[in-house]
Amino acid sequence: AQLMRNQLKESGSLEQRAADDAAKVLGMDQLNHIVCFDMAQLLGDSRVGASVCLRNGRPAKKEYRTYTIKGEAIDDLRMMREVVERWIKRVEDWPDLLLIDGGETHLSIIADLLEKHGVRDRMELASLAKREETIHREGHDDIILDRRGRVLVHARDEAHRFVNKFHRKNR
């Protein structure tokens, strides 16, 4: 029984282990708090964004947020920028990682935004492109995720599911 308990303590929960694995993949100490953003729109008609939060590898649904785009932005990039900017102003607890759905363009636009608000050093920033599940970060090589990065894919898929659910409700 003692042995079992030790093994259990070592592995923690599966979700925590997934978070720790992904942290190793990114060369980070920990990934216990991830916030992930995604956008949705239908022909520029109903434009929404959402953020989901994972703590210790599991969804913290009380911290999910939805955003209705207020500005004129009809492209994903400007929508994402507006939504992340609104988020920045209200954050009380900075995540280990801010993950955005998208490629390198999304990454540099959001990096500039964080810089502009003086919060670039509060957290890691990465974008996750759907093609081949590639992680982009400034000053790092791209990483194609395998199973060890599954918590990041999970965060992105969860953001995607959540924003689309909100979007359907909104239409």
Tab-separated table of C-alpha atoms in Angstrom:
chain	number	residue	atom	x	y	z
A	1	ALA	CA	0.000	0.000	0.000
A	2	GLN	CA	2.869	2.347	0.835
A	3	LEU	CA	4.394	1.676	-2.574
A	4	MET	CA	1.087	2.379	-4.291
A	5	ARG	CA	0.733	5.643	-2.429
A	6	ASN	CA	4.209	6.759	-3.458
A	7	GLN	CA	3.558	5.940	-7.087
A	8	LEU	CA	0.320	7.842	-6.921
A	9	LYS	CA	1.962	10.862	-5.355
A	10	GLU	CA	4.654	10.784	-7.995
A	11	SER	CA	2.296	10.628	-10.921
A	12	GLY	CA	-0.188	13.061	-9.444
A	13	SER	CA	-3.338	13.125	-11.502
A	14	LEU	CA	-3.201	12.224	-15.170
A	15	GLU	CA	-4.135	15.803	-15.989
A	16	GLN	CA	-1.302	17.181	-13.883
A	17	ARG	CA	1.098	14.781	-15.548
A	18	ALA	CA	-0.090	15.964	-18.965
A	19	ALA	CA	0.543	19.558	-17.882
A	20	ASP	CA	4.015	18.668	-16.605
A	21	ASP	CA	4.825	16.799	-19.834
A	22	ALA	CA	3.843	19.788	-21.939
A	23	ALA	CA	5.900	22.090	-19.699
A	24	LYS	CA	8.941	19.892	-20.403
A	25	VAL	CA	8.251	20.029	-24.133
A	26	LEU	CA	8.244	23.841	-23.960
A	27	GLY	CA	11.213	23.949	-21.583
A	28	MET	CA	9.138	25.583	-18.856
A	29	ASP	CA	9.096	24.920	-15.117
A	30	GLN	CA	5.363	24.442	-15.007
A	31	LEU	CA	2.168	24.730	-16.997
A	32	ASN	CA	-0.312	24.693	-14.157
A	33	HIS	CA	-2.317	27.610	-15.520
A	34	ILE	CA	-3.064	27.958	-19.219
A	35	VAL	CA	-5.385	30.474	-20.847
A	36	CYS	CA	-6.340	29.834	-24.454
A	37	PHE	CA	-8.193	32.088	-26.907
A	38	ASP	CA	-10.197	31.297	-30.019
A	39	MET	CA	-12.457	33.317	-32.321
A	40	ALA	CA	-15.531	32.463	-34.351
A	41	GLN	CA	-17.612	34.280	-36.908
A	42	LEU	CA	-20.131	33.654	-39.599
A	43	LEU	CA	-19.563	35.840	-42.630
A	44	GLY	CA	-18.671	38.725	-40.359
A	45	ASP	CA	-22.166	38.466	-38.998
A	46	SER	CA	-21.916	37.366	-35.436
A	47	ARG	CA	-18.347	37.810	-34.263
A	48	VAL	CA	-17.328	36.325	-30.955
A	49	GLY	CA	-14.276	35.257	-29.043
A	50	ALA	CA	-13.734	33.090	-26.021
A	51	SER	CA	-11.047	32.152	-23.570
A	52	VAL	CA	-10.805	28.927	-21.638
A	53	CYS	CA	-8.644	28.194	-18.647
A	54	LEU	CA	-6.874	24.985	-17.670
A	55	ARG	CA	-5.543	24.595	-14.165
A	56	ASN	CA	-3.326	21.619	-13.403
A	57	GLY	CA	-4.296	20.167	-16.738
A	58	ARG	CA	-8.034	20.305	-16.228
A	59	PRO	CA	-10.679	22.769	-17.419
A	60	ALA	CA	-11.552	25.465	-14.859
A	61	LYS	CA	-14.957	26.293	-16.286
A	62	LYS	CA	-15.692	29.121	-13.871
A	63	GLU	CA	-12.860	30.991	-15.535
A	64	TYR	CA	-14.139	30.583	-19.089
A	65	ARG	CA	-15.074	33.897	-20.707
A	66	THR	CA	-16.932	34.903	-23.830
A	67	TYR	CA	-16.526	38.140	-25.761
A	68	THR	CA	-18.700	39.790	-28.349
A	69	ILE	CA	-16.588	41.791	-30.761
A	70	LYS	CA	-17.346	45.481	-30.315
A	71	GLY	CA	-15.014	46.996	-32.874
A	72	GLU	CA	-15.337	46.898	-36.642
A	73	ALA	CA	-12.807	44.105	-36.956
A	74	ILE	CA	-13.936	41.359	-39.276
A	75	ASP	CA	-10.661	39.522	-39.598
A	76	ASP	CA	-9.507	36.985	-37.046
A	77	LEU	CA	-6.352	38.893	-36.234
A	78	ARG	CA	-7.988	42.126	-35.217
A	79	MET	CA	-10.760	40.269	-33.407
A	80	MET	CA	-8.161	38.338	-31.424
A	81	ARG	CA	-6.306	41.553	-30.649
A	82	GLU	CA	-9.436	43.276	-29.351
A	83	VAL	CA	-10.417	40.337	-27.187
A	84	VAL	CA	-6.962	39.744	-25.704
A	85	GLU	CA	-6.679	43.470	-24.996
A	86	ARG	CA	-9.947	43.380	-23.067
A	87	TRP	CA	-8.684	40.321	-21.186
A	88	ILE	CA	-5.355	41.988	-20.292
A	89	LYS	CA	-7.177	44.828	-18.564
A	90	ARG	CA	-9.030	42.434	-16.282
A	91	VAL	CA	-6.490	39.739	-15.457
A	92	GLU	CA	-5.943	39.209	-11.768
A	93	ASP	CA	-3.894	36.085	-11.972
A	94	TRP	CA	-1.440	35.783	-14.876
A	95	PRO	CA	-1.216	32.324	-16.456
A	96	ASP	CA	1.993	30.401	-17.064
A	97	LEU	CA	1.063	30.341	-20.739
A	98	LEU	CA	-1.176	32.402	-22.973
A	99	LEU	CA	-2.051	30.158	-25.899
A	100	ILE	CA	-3.728	31.500	-28.991
A	101	ASP	CA	-5.223	29.665	-31.895
A	102	GLY	CA	-3.318	30.620	-35.027
A	103	GLY	CA	0.031	30.945	-36.690
A	104	GLU	CA	3.023	33.249	-36.557
A	105	THR	CA	1.113	36.368	-37.591
A	106	HIS	CA	-1.274	35.950	-34.675
A	107	LEU	CA	1.708	35.387	-32.422
A	108	SER	CA	3.538	38.575	-33.379
A	109	ILE	CA	0.414	40.734	-33.186
A	110	ILE	CA	-0.422	39.488	-29.691
A	111	ALA	CA	3.234	39.753	-28.615
A	112	ASP	CA	3.207	43.419	-29.696
A	113	LEU	CA	-0.004	43.956	-27.777
A	114	LEU	CA	1.421	42.457	-24.571
A	115	GLU	CA	4.533	44.581	-25.068
A	116	LYS	CA	2.420	47.705	-25.503
A	117	HIS	CA	0.672	47.016	-22.195
A	118	GLY	CA	3.944	46.203	-20.440
A	119	VAL	CA	2.931	42.637	-19.577
A	120	ARG	CA	5.008	40.682	-22.087
A	121	ASP	CA	7.196	39.209	-19.342
A	122	ARG	CA	4.313	38.066	-17.130
A	123	MET	CA	3.762	34.812	-19.020
A	124	GLU	CA	4.907	32.696	-21.918
A	125	LEU	CA	3.093	33.262	-25.196
A	126	ALA	CA	2.537	30.662	-27.882
A	127	SER	CA	0.288	30.115	-30.852
A	128	LEU	CA	-0.917	26.707	-31.939
A	129	ALA	CA	-1.505	26.234	-35.640
A	130	LYS	CA	-3.939	23.510	-36.588
A	131	ARG	CA	-1.768	22.269	-39.402
A	132	GLU	CA	0.365	19.510	-37.879
A	133	GLU	CA	-0.324	20.937	-34.401
A	134	THR	CA	2.670	23.262	-34.534
A	135	ILE	CA	3.569	25.478	-31.589
A	136	HIS	CA	5.093	28.845	-32.490
A	137	ARG	CA	6.948	31.016	-29.984
A	138	GLU	CA	9.158	34.046	-30.458
A	139	GLY	CA	12.817	33.211	-30.095
A	140	HIS	CA	12.186	29.456	-30.088
A	141	ASP	CA	12.116	26.826	-32.773
A	142	ASP	CA	8.690	25.624	-33.813
A	143	ILE	CA	7.619	22.424	-32.123
A	144	ILE	CA	5.355	19.849	-33.681
A	145	LEU	CA	3.448	18.428	-30.768
A	146	ASP	CA	3.269	14.743	-30.038
A	147	ARG	CA	1.411	13.057	-27.191
A	148	ARG	CA	3.499	14.910	-24.610
A	149	GLY	CA	2.009	18.195	-25.686
A	150	ARG	CA	-1.545	16.942	-25.612
A	151	VAL	CA	-2.632	19.355	-22.881
A	152	LEU	CA	-1.986	22.234	-25.308
A	153	VAL	CA	-4.042	20.613	-28.054
A	154	HIS	CA	-6.707	19.924	-25.457
A	155	ALA	CA	-6.737	23.600	-24.417
A	156	ARG	CA	-7.079	24.724	-28.037
A	157	ASP	CA	-9.825	22.189	-28.813
A	158	GLU	CA	-11.672	23.182	-25.663
A	159	ALA	CA	-11.476	26.889	-26.604
A	160	HIS	CA	-12.729	25.981	-30.060
A	161	ARG	CA	-15.648	23.965	-28.705
A	162	PHE	CA	-16.562	26.684	-26.219
A	163	VAL	CA	-16.426	29.600	-28.665
A	164	ASN	CA	-18.551	27.715	-31.175
A	165	LYS	CA	-21.123	26.851	-28.557
A	166	PHE	CA	-21.367	30.536	-27.585
A	167	HIS	CA	-21.488	31.476	-31.258
A	168	ARG	CA	-24.442	29.180	-31.952
A	169	LYS	CA	-26.298	30.557	-28.981
A	170	ASN	CA	-25.620	34.077	-30.201
A	171	ARG	CA	-26.943	33.729	-33.732
